mmCIF file of C-alpha atoms in Angstrom:
data_model
loop_
_atom_site.group_PDB
_atom_site.id
_atom_site.type_symbol
_atom_site.label_atom_id
_atom_site.label_comp_id
_atom_site.label_asym_id
_atom_site.label_seq_id
_atom_site.Cartn_x
_atom_site.Cartn_y
_atom_site.Cartn_z
ATOM 1 C CA UNK A 26 129.170 -0.597 -132.712
ATOM 2 C CA UNK A 27 127.018 -1.684 -129.701
ATOM 3 C CA UNK A 28 130.061 -3.001 -127.797
ATOM 4 C CA UNK A 29 132.226 0.028 -127.154
ATOM 5 C CA UNK A 30 135.616 0.332 -128.779
ATOM 6 C CA UNK A 31 138.391 1.624 -126.500
ATOM 7 C CA UNK A 32 137.966 5.082 -128.013
ATOM 8 C CA UNK A 33 134.209 5.078 -127.522
ATOM 9 C CA UNK A 34 134.538 3.834 -123.942
ATOM 10 C CA UNK A 35 136.904 6.709 -123.200
ATOM 11 C CA UNK A 36 134.344 9.065 -124.737
ATOM 12 C CA UNK A 37 131.591 7.548 -122.580
ATOM 13 C CA UNK A 38 133.535 8.143 -119.380
ATOM 14 C CA UNK A 39 134.498 11.669 -120.427
ATOM 15 C CA UNK A 40 130.884 12.513 -121.297
ATOM 16 C CA UNK A 41 129.645 11.212 -117.960
ATOM 17 C CA UNK A 42 132.016 13.344 -115.920
ATOM 18 C CA UNK A 43 131.479 16.458 -118.059
ATOM 19 C CA UNK A 44 127.711 15.951 -118.164
ATOM 20 C CA UNK A 45 127.203 15.232 -114.477
ATOM 21 C CA UNK A 46 125.874 11.692 -114.789
ATOM 22 C CA UNK A 47 127.049 8.142 -114.126
ATOM 23 C CA UNK A 48 126.521 4.833 -115.897
ATOM 24 C CA UNK A 49 124.731 1.947 -114.227
ATOM 25 C CA UNK A 50 127.114 -1.036 -114.138
ATOM 26 C CA UNK A 51 124.906 -4.114 -114.058
ATOM 27 C CA UNK A 52 126.186 -7.479 -112.832
ATOM 28 C CA UNK A 53 124.951 -10.386 -114.926
ATOM 29 C CA UNK A 54 125.192 -14.134 -114.396
ATOM 30 C CA UNK A 55 123.470 -15.571 -117.469
ATOM 31 C CA UNK A 56 122.422 -14.854 -121.029
ATOM 32 C CA UNK A 57 118.975 -13.910 -119.745
ATOM 33 C CA UNK A 58 120.189 -11.354 -117.221
ATOM 34 C CA UNK A 59 122.454 -9.948 -119.944
ATOM 35 C CA UNK A 60 119.438 -9.589 -122.233
ATOM 36 C CA UNK A 61 117.545 -7.877 -119.425
ATOM 37 C CA UNK A 62 120.414 -5.412 -118.983
ATOM 38 C CA UNK A 63 120.563 -4.641 -122.699
ATOM 39 C CA UNK A 64 116.802 -4.152 -122.803
ATOM 40 C CA UNK A 65 116.892 -1.874 -119.773
ATOM 41 C CA UNK A 66 119.598 0.327 -121.241
ATOM 42 C CA UNK A 67 117.761 0.535 -124.555
ATOM 43 C CA UNK A 68 114.462 1.461 -122.901
ATOM 44 C CA UNK A 69 116.253 4.143 -120.871
ATOM 45 C CA UNK A 70 118.110 5.375 -123.980
ATOM 46 C CA UNK A 71 121.257 5.097 -121.913
ATOM 47 C CA UNK A 72 124.614 3.605 -122.734
ATOM 48 C CA UNK A 73 125.884 1.419 -119.945
ATOM 49 C CA UNK A 74 128.248 -1.123 -118.479
ATOM 50 C CA UNK A 75 127.624 -4.852 -118.126
ATOM 51 C CA UNK A 76 129.913 -6.630 -115.707
ATOM 52 C CA UNK A 77 130.662 -10.068 -114.370
ATOM 53 C CA UNK A 78 132.167 -10.940 -110.986
ATOM 54 C CA UNK A 79 134.397 -13.898 -110.188
ATOM 55 C CA UNK A 80 131.377 -15.830 -108.928
ATOM 56 C CA UNK A 81 129.283 -14.796 -111.910
ATOM 57 C CA UNK A 82 131.990 -15.862 -114.355
ATOM 58 C CA UNK A 83 132.377 -19.152 -112.521
ATOM 59 C CA UNK A 84 128.613 -19.741 -112.743
ATOM 60 C CA UNK A 85 128.487 -18.780 -116.435
ATOM 61 C CA UNK A 86 130.944 -21.549 -117.311
ATOM 62 C CA UNK A 87 128.659 -24.222 -115.864
ATOM 63 C CA UNK A 88 128.298 -25.346 -112.272
ATOM 64 C CA UNK A 89 130.425 -28.468 -112.850
ATOM 65 C CA UNK A 90 133.053 -26.641 -114.933
ATOM 66 C CA UNK A 91 133.635 -23.624 -112.674
ATOM 67 C CA UNK A 92 136.138 -21.831 -114.900
ATOM 68 C CA UNK A 93 136.084 -18.044 -114.605
ATOM 69 C CA UNK A 94 137.923 -17.435 -117.881
ATOM 70 C CA UNK A 95 135.624 -19.742 -119.836
ATOM 71 C CA UNK A 96 132.556 -18.053 -118.392
ATOM 72 C CA UNK A 97 133.900 -14.564 -119.066
ATOM 73 C CA UNK A 98 134.882 -15.300 -122.660
ATOM 74 C CA UNK A 99 131.523 -16.935 -123.340
ATOM 75 C CA UNK A 100 129.660 -13.916 -121.967
ATOM 76 C CA UNK A 101 131.759 -11.437 -123.933
ATOM 77 C CA UNK A 102 131.335 -13.303 -127.216
ATOM 78 C CA UNK A 103 127.603 -13.783 -126.682
ATOM 79 C CA UNK A 104 127.217 -10.112 -125.791
ATOM 80 C CA UNK A 105 128.870 -9.056 -129.030
ATOM 81 C CA UNK A 106 126.231 -10.948 -130.994
ATOM 82 C CA UNK A 107 123.055 -10.010 -129.118
ATOM 83 C CA UNK A 108 124.025 -6.399 -128.329
ATOM 84 C CA UNK A 109 124.067 -5.658 -132.060
ATOM 85 C CA UNK A 110 120.262 -5.578 -131.926
ATOM 86 C CA UNK A 111 120.087 -2.697 -129.434
ATOM 87 C CA UNK A 112 120.517 1.042 -130.186
ATOM 88 C CA UNK A 113 122.840 1.743 -127.249
ATOM 89 C CA UNK A 114 126.558 1.325 -126.587
ATOM 90 C CA UNK A 115 127.662 -1.192 -123.967
ATOM 91 C CA UNK A 116 131.030 -1.629 -122.250
ATOM 92 C CA UNK A 117 132.028 -5.009 -120.819
ATOM 93 C CA UNK A 118 133.736 -5.055 -117.432
ATOM 94 C CA UNK A 119 134.950 -7.619 -114.910
ATOM 95 C CA UNK A 120 134.035 -6.812 -111.317
ATOM 96 C CA UNK A 121 135.861 -7.373 -107.990
ATOM 97 C CA UNK A 122 138.974 -9.517 -108.420
ATOM 98 C CA UNK A 123 140.923 -10.058 -105.183
ATOM 99 C CA UNK A 124 144.578 -11.053 -105.087
ATOM 100 C CA UNK A 125 143.975 -14.804 -104.903
ATOM 101 C CA UNK A 126 141.823 -14.721 -108.062
ATOM 102 C CA UNK A 127 144.114 -12.640 -110.304
ATOM 103 C CA UNK A 128 145.916 -15.638 -111.801
ATOM 104 C CA UNK A 129 142.664 -17.379 -112.688
ATOM 105 C CA UNK A 130 140.615 -14.382 -113.793
ATOM 106 C CA UNK A 131 142.002 -10.970 -114.753
ATOM 107 C CA UNK A 132 145.526 -11.898 -115.814
ATOM 108 C CA UNK A 133 144.522 -14.577 -118.371
ATOM 109 C CA UNK A 134 141.735 -12.327 -119.679
ATOM 110 C CA UNK A 135 144.313 -9.571 -120.168
ATOM 111 C CA UNK A 136 146.506 -12.005 -122.085
ATOM 112 C CA UNK A 137 143.571 -12.784 -124.387
ATOM 113 C CA UNK A 138 143.015 -9.076 -125.012
ATOM 114 C CA UNK A 139 146.710 -8.476 -125.702
ATOM 115 C CA UNK A 140 146.583 -11.221 -128.324
ATOM 116 C CA UNK A 141 143.454 -9.683 -129.852
ATOM 117 C CA UNK A 142 145.012 -6.201 -129.967
ATOM 118 C CA UNK A 143 148.171 -7.632 -131.584
ATOM 119 C CA UNK A 144 145.903 -8.968 -134.354
ATOM 120 C CA UNK A 145 144.354 -5.524 -134.827
ATOM 121 C CA UNK A 146 141.144 -6.365 -132.929
ATOM 122 C CA UNK A 147 139.528 -4.665 -129.955
ATOM 123 C CA UNK A 148 140.167 -6.080 -126.469
ATOM 124 C CA UNK A 149 137.732 -8.686 -125.162
ATOM 125 C CA UNK A 150 136.637 -6.516 -122.218
ATOM 126 C CA UNK A 151 136.768 -2.742 -121.997
ATOM 127 C CA UNK A 152 137.779 -2.624 -118.328
ATOM 128 C CA UNK A 153 138.873 -4.881 -115.478
ATOM 129 C CA UNK A 154 138.773 -4.338 -111.734
ATOM 130 C CA UNK A 155 141.644 -5.138 -109.408
ATOM 131 C CA UNK A 156 140.295 -5.242 -105.858
ATOM 132 C CA UNK A 157 143.267 -4.748 -103.558
ATOM 133 C CA UNK A 158 141.202 -3.495 -100.640
ATOM 134 C CA UNK A 159 142.085 -6.553 -98.542
ATOM 135 C CA UNK A 160 145.849 -6.021 -98.775
ATOM 136 C CA UNK A 161 148.034 -3.163 -97.451
ATOM 137 C CA UNK A 162 147.894 -0.029 -99.608
ATOM 138 C CA UNK A 163 151.543 -0.289 -100.682
ATOM 139 C CA UNK A 164 150.991 -3.813 -101.994
ATOM 140 C CA UNK A 165 147.655 -2.808 -103.525
ATOM 141 C CA UNK A 166 149.315 -0.025 -105.532
ATOM 142 C CA UNK A 167 152.321 -2.139 -106.550
ATOM 143 C CA UNK A 168 149.998 -4.727 -108.091
ATOM 144 C CA UNK A 169 147.917 -1.923 -109.628
ATOM 145 C CA UNK A 170 151.055 -0.465 -111.269
ATOM 146 C CA UNK A 171 151.893 -3.822 -112.818
ATOM 147 C CA UNK A 172 148.336 -4.314 -114.046
ATOM 148 C CA UNK A 173 148.043 -0.736 -115.348
ATOM 149 C CA UNK A 174 151.079 -1.216 -117.573
ATOM 150 C CA UNK A 175 149.416 -4.270 -119.052
ATOM 151 C CA UNK A 176 145.913 -2.777 -119.380
ATOM 152 C CA UNK A 177 147.380 0.264 -121.125
ATOM 153 C CA UNK A 178 149.013 -1.998 -123.730
ATOM 154 C CA UNK A 179 145.736 -3.897 -124.119
ATOM 155 C CA UNK A 180 143.783 -0.623 -124.559
ATOM 156 C CA UNK A 181 141.741 -1.443 -121.465
ATOM 157 C CA UNK A 182 140.716 0.735 -118.511
ATOM 158 C CA UNK A 183 141.732 -0.532 -115.074
ATOM 159 C CA UNK A 184 139.535 -0.078 -112.018
ATOM 160 C CA UNK A 185 141.261 -0.020 -108.639
ATOM 161 C CA UNK A 186 139.830 0.156 -105.144
ATOM 162 C CA UNK A 187 141.311 1.910 -102.129
ATOM 163 C CA UNK A 188 139.531 1.633 -98.820
ATOM 164 C CA UNK A 189 137.181 -1.211 -98.025
ATOM 165 C CA UNK A 190 133.584 -1.890 -99.043
ATOM 166 C CA UNK A 191 131.657 -3.490 -96.186
ATOM 167 C CA UNK A 192 129.148 -6.314 -96.372
ATOM 168 C CA UNK A 193 129.576 -9.476 -98.437
ATOM 169 C CA UNK A 194 130.002 -10.221 -102.127
ATOM 170 C CA UNK A 195 131.108 -13.524 -103.655
ATOM 171 C CA UNK A 196 132.205 -14.773 -100.242
ATOM 172 C CA UNK A 197 134.397 -11.761 -99.493
ATOM 173 C CA UNK A 198 133.320 -10.051 -96.283
ATOM 174 C CA UNK A 199 134.202 -6.492 -95.318
ATOM 175 C CA UNK A 200 133.664 -5.281 -91.780
ATOM 176 C CA UNK A 201 131.700 -2.108 -91.185
ATOM 177 C CA UNK A 202 134.202 0.255 -89.566
ATOM 178 C CA UNK A 203 136.357 3.330 -90.268
ATOM 179 C CA UNK A 204 138.228 1.488 -93.022
ATOM 180 C CA UNK A 205 135.126 2.114 -95.146
ATOM 181 C CA UNK A 206 136.260 5.704 -95.645
ATOM 182 C CA UNK A 207 139.136 6.434 -98.040
ATOM 183 C CA UNK A 208 141.539 9.095 -96.781
ATOM 184 C CA UNK A 209 143.182 11.934 -98.681
ATOM 185 C CA UNK A 210 146.535 10.278 -97.931
ATOM 186 C CA UNK A 211 145.299 7.140 -99.710
ATOM 187 C CA UNK A 212 144.249 9.212 -102.722
ATOM 188 C CA UNK A 213 147.559 11.098 -102.928
ATOM 189 C CA UNK A 214 149.477 7.825 -102.725
ATOM 190 C CA UNK A 215 147.349 6.450 -105.559
ATOM 191 C CA UNK A 216 148.009 9.440 -107.804
ATOM 192 C CA UNK A 217 151.721 9.222 -107.049
ATOM 193 C CA UNK A 218 151.878 5.489 -107.824
ATOM 194 C CA UNK A 219 149.601 5.337 -110.870
ATOM 195 C CA UNK A 220 149.693 8.849 -112.291
ATOM 196 C CA UNK A 221 146.570 10.582 -113.511
ATOM 197 C CA UNK A 222 146.091 8.924 -116.875
ATOM 198 C CA UNK A 223 149.466 9.460 -118.510
ATOM 199 C CA UNK A 224 150.533 5.888 -117.644
ATOM 200 C CA UNK A 225 147.189 4.350 -118.572
ATOM 201 C CA UNK A 226 143.588 5.193 -117.781
ATOM 202 C CA UNK A 227 142.024 3.917 -114.602
ATOM 203 C CA UNK A 228 138.902 4.415 -112.517
ATOM 204 C CA UNK A 229 139.055 4.696 -108.753
ATOM 205 C CA UNK A 230 136.620 2.972 -106.409
ATOM 206 C CA UNK A 231 137.153 5.175 -103.380
ATOM 207 C CA UNK A 232 135.013 4.249 -100.401
ATOM 208 C CA UNK A 233 132.826 6.569 -98.380
ATOM 209 C CA UNK A 234 130.883 4.130 -96.205
ATOM 210 C CA UNK A 235 129.800 1.799 -99.001
ATOM 211 C CA UNK A 236 128.408 -1.619 -98.085
ATOM 212 C CA UNK A 237 127.495 -4.524 -100.358
ATOM 213 C CA UNK A 238 124.049 -6.014 -99.939
ATOM 214 C CA UNK A 239 120.947 -4.516 -98.339
ATOM 215 C CA UNK A 240 120.714 -3.035 -94.861
ATOM 216 C CA UNK A 241 117.994 -1.296 -92.906
ATOM 217 C CA UNK A 242 117.950 2.515 -93.040
ATOM 218 C CA UNK A 243 120.444 4.104 -90.678
ATOM 219 C CA UNK A 244 122.761 1.084 -90.561
ATOM 220 C CA UNK A 245 125.045 2.369 -93.308
ATOM 221 C CA UNK A 246 126.573 5.840 -92.939
ATOM 222 C CA UNK A 247 127.501 7.212 -96.340
ATOM 223 C CA UNK A 248 129.689 10.307 -96.417
ATOM 224 C CA UNK A 249 129.880 11.419 -100.079
ATOM 225 C CA UNK A 250 131.884 14.461 -98.951
ATOM 226 C CA UNK A 251 134.856 12.067 -98.654
ATOM 227 C CA UNK A 252 134.936 11.985 -102.462
ATOM 228 C CA UNK A 253 135.169 15.753 -102.656
ATOM 229 C CA UNK A 254 137.959 15.768 -100.107
ATOM 230 C CA UNK A 255 140.119 13.334 -102.058
ATOM 231 C CA UNK A 256 139.433 15.068 -105.390
ATOM 232 C CA UNK A 257 140.321 18.431 -103.880
ATOM 233 C CA UNK A 258 143.508 17.135 -102.245
ATOM 234 C CA UNK A 259 144.834 15.624 -105.459
ATOM 235 C CA UNK A 260 143.655 18.594 -107.510
ATOM 236 C CA UNK A 261 145.559 20.968 -105.232
ATOM 237 C CA UNK A 262 148.781 19.029 -105.809
ATOM 238 C CA UNK A 263 148.455 18.353 -109.541
ATOM 239 C CA UNK A 264 146.278 21.236 -110.736
ATOM 240 C CA UNK A 265 143.675 19.010 -112.410
ATOM 241 C CA UNK A 266 139.988 19.486 -111.616
ATOM 242 C CA UNK A 267 138.271 16.276 -110.459
ATOM 243 C CA UNK A 268 141.343 14.218 -111.357
ATOM 244 C CA UNK A 269 139.773 10.811 -110.636
ATOM 245 C CA UNK A 270 137.048 8.960 -112.538
ATOM 246 C CA UNK A 271 135.244 7.620 -109.480
ATOM 247 C CA UNK A 272 133.195 4.446 -108.997
ATOM 248 C CA UNK A 273 130.345 3.982 -106.489
ATOM 249 C CA UNK A 274 130.225 0.470 -105.004
ATOM 250 C CA UNK A 275 127.692 -0.927 -102.546
ATOM 251 C CA UNK A 276 124.984 1.577 -103.456
ATOM 252 C CA UNK A 277 121.846 -0.518 -102.900
ATOM 253 C CA UNK A 278 119.378 1.392 -100.744
ATOM 254 C CA UNK A 279 121.261 4.690 -100.996
ATOM 255 C CA UNK A 280 119.257 7.897 -100.811
ATOM 256 C CA UNK A 281 118.835 9.695 -104.118
ATOM 257 C CA UNK A 282 120.434 12.851 -102.759
ATOM 258 C CA UNK A 283 123.498 10.820 -101.709
ATOM 259 C CA UNK A 284 123.766 9.368 -105.197
ATOM 260 C CA UNK A 285 123.492 12.791 -106.814
ATOM 261 C CA UNK A 286 126.030 14.290 -104.430
ATOM 262 C CA UNK A 287 128.493 11.499 -105.254
ATOM 263 C CA UNK A 288 127.998 12.085 -108.989
ATOM 264 C CA UNK A 289 128.693 15.783 -108.529
ATOM 265 C CA UNK A 290 132.145 14.875 -107.170
ATOM 266 C CA UNK A 291 133.125 12.826 -110.229
ATOM 267 C CA UNK A 292 131.433 9.416 -109.967
ATOM 268 C CA UNK A 293 131.035 8.055 -113.514
ATOM 269 C CA UNK A 294 130.052 4.441 -112.731
ATOM 270 C CA UNK A 295 127.778 2.937 -110.103
ATOM 271 C CA UNK A 296 127.596 -0.805 -109.523
ATOM 272 C CA UNK A 297 124.115 -2.302 -109.261
ATOM 273 C CA UNK A 298 123.620 -5.941 -108.398
ATOM 274 C CA UNK A 299 121.481 -6.615 -105.317
ATOM 275 C CA UNK A 300 118.522 -4.564 -106.561
ATOM 276 C CA UNK A 301 118.528 -6.128 -110.012
ATOM 277 C CA UNK A 302 118.843 -9.624 -108.539
ATOM 278 C CA UNK A 303 115.678 -9.009 -106.555
ATOM 279 C CA UNK A 304 113.906 -7.428 -109.537
ATOM 280 C CA UNK A 305 114.701 -10.520 -111.608
ATOM 281 C CA UNK A 306 113.716 -13.078 -108.970
ATOM 282 C CA UNK A 307 110.530 -11.475 -107.607
ATOM 283 C CA UNK A 308 108.305 -12.187 -110.661
ATOM 284 C CA UNK A 309 109.516 -15.805 -110.716
ATOM 285 C CA UNK A 310 108.378 -16.278 -107.137
ATOM 286 C CA UNK A 311 105.061 -14.629 -107.986
ATOM 287 C CA UNK A 312 104.624 -17.011 -110.919
ATOM 288 C CA UNK A 313 105.367 -20.054 -108.770
ATOM 289 C CA UNK A 314 102.879 -19.013 -106.081
ATOM 290 C CA UNK A 315 100.129 -18.289 -108.591
ATOM 291 C CA UNK A 316 100.728 -21.460 -110.604
ATOM 292 C CA UNK A 317 101.713 -23.869 -107.863
ATOM 293 C CA UNK A 318 99.648 -26.799 -109.106
ATOM 294 C CA UNK A 319 100.764 -26.173 -112.693
ATOM 295 C CA UNK A 320 104.462 -25.854 -111.992
ATOM 296 C CA UNK A 321 104.488 -28.983 -109.806
ATOM 297 C CA UNK A 322 102.972 -32.359 -110.594
ATOM 298 C CA UNK A 323 100.903 -32.305 -107.424
ATOM 299 C CA UNK A 324 99.364 -35.565 -106.164
ATOM 300 C CA UNK A 325 100.374 -37.458 -109.294
ATOM 301 C CA UNK A 326 98.787 -34.955 -111.687
ATOM 302 C CA UNK A 327 100.596 -33.925 -114.894
ATOM 303 C CA UNK A 328 101.049 -30.234 -114.120
ATOM 304 C CA UNK A 329 100.831 -27.546 -116.793
ATOM 305 C CA UNK A 330 103.662 -27.422 -119.314
ATOM 306 C CA UNK A 331 102.963 -23.784 -120.092
ATOM 307 C CA UNK A 332 103.381 -22.952 -116.406
ATOM 308 C CA UNK A 333 106.722 -24.701 -115.939
ATOM 309 C CA UNK A 334 108.214 -23.713 -119.294
ATOM 310 C CA UNK A 335 111.140 -21.454 -118.225
ATOM 311 C CA UNK A 336 110.090 -18.908 -120.824
ATOM 312 C CA UNK A 337 106.769 -18.353 -119.072
ATOM 313 C CA UNK A 338 108.369 -16.856 -115.982
ATOM 314 C CA UNK A 339 111.644 -15.850 -117.652
ATOM 315 C CA UNK A 340 109.913 -13.178 -119.711
ATOM 316 C CA UNK A 341 108.448 -11.616 -116.587
ATOM 317 C CA UNK A 342 111.838 -11.729 -114.864
ATOM 318 C CA UNK A 343 113.530 -10.005 -117.802
ATOM 319 C CA UNK A 344 110.834 -7.319 -117.951
ATOM 320 C CA UNK A 345 111.140 -6.581 -114.230
ATOM 321 C CA UNK A 346 114.932 -6.404 -114.240
ATOM 322 C CA UNK A 347 114.913 -4.156 -117.298
ATOM 323 C CA UNK A 348 112.483 -1.803 -115.559
ATOM 324 C CA UNK A 349 114.809 -1.588 -112.537
ATOM 325 C CA UNK A 350 117.680 -0.669 -114.848
ATOM 326 C CA UNK A 351 115.589 2.093 -116.402
ATOM 327 C CA UNK A 352 115.006 3.410 -112.890
ATOM 328 C CA UNK A 353 118.737 3.242 -112.174
ATOM 329 C CA UNK A 354 119.550 5.179 -115.349
ATOM 330 C CA UNK A 355 117.044 7.831 -114.336
ATOM 331 C CA UNK A 356 118.531 8.073 -110.834
ATOM 332 C CA UNK A 357 122.064 8.328 -112.235
ATOM 333 C CA UNK A 358 120.944 10.856 -114.880
ATOM 334 C CA UNK A 359 122.258 8.757 -117.774
ATOM 335 C CA UNK A 360 118.783 8.205 -119.248
ATOM 336 C CA UNK A 361 118.509 9.865 -122.647
ATOM 337 C CA UNK A 362 122.243 10.463 -123.003
ATOM 338 C CA UNK A 363 123.185 7.611 -125.379
ATOM 339 C CA UNK A 364 125.931 8.346 -127.895
ATOM 340 C CA UNK A 365 124.367 6.591 -130.890
#
């Protein structure tokens, strides 16, 4: 089954941690970027994660509709149809959901999955992210506890974030300061509040200097050793090696050695958005520049239908984005590891 069942998703995450690799988690905003992601995973012979943010879900529903649940459901249903043509396994995930978006995004999607599971079906999405980084840790973990109880019943994995990711995504801005580094105290509090899987499976987006977007070299100070410190602290208390399934956010522009070091400490998922956005858009710009007088009806001319047909530049955009995903799978060492 190309869309992972809950059991297969659990196997994917277990295989990643045991095998020392991580899955690219690709943000998509349209059927075409979804197809590019599926193609990229297939060409890399890597299973993977396709995800949609609040802004992406909003956009998917239509710019005059702006309904995150509608957009998410449409993407998930479409993915189930088109993914059947690819020889890799894909998990569907919803990305950053802050407190003010829970009621209009994650909570109703969880209700849909609970209804599906009650009918004997698989959940709509395989995992959801609760982003409580903007609220105090106590409140963050209280909401996470409530959501974890519900995701466990829906056979879904929860992703939680402690610490803050800098930069900007979907209008949420994080300052670049010491809050970008999760502490061992934060990690111990998380394990105490949520358990280590016995109350429901979750992934942990712990921060170690991560920043959304693209910055010049030297501006962002990643400290992957932070991940080792929190794993070791929790392991010492509970006796479980690498107790957390970790997530790497804000990784655009990271050095390969930093990525590999993070994976060695238990990162199983790395979000990729900025780089694939550029990979998708760059060939479109190239097409427009090279076919300016065909794309536009310049000086009353008729233009060139073949030049302004969206498929003419859409194919190049899909090819470029897929190639960037292959590169990501190679960097994260998931290339060639597909289950099927």
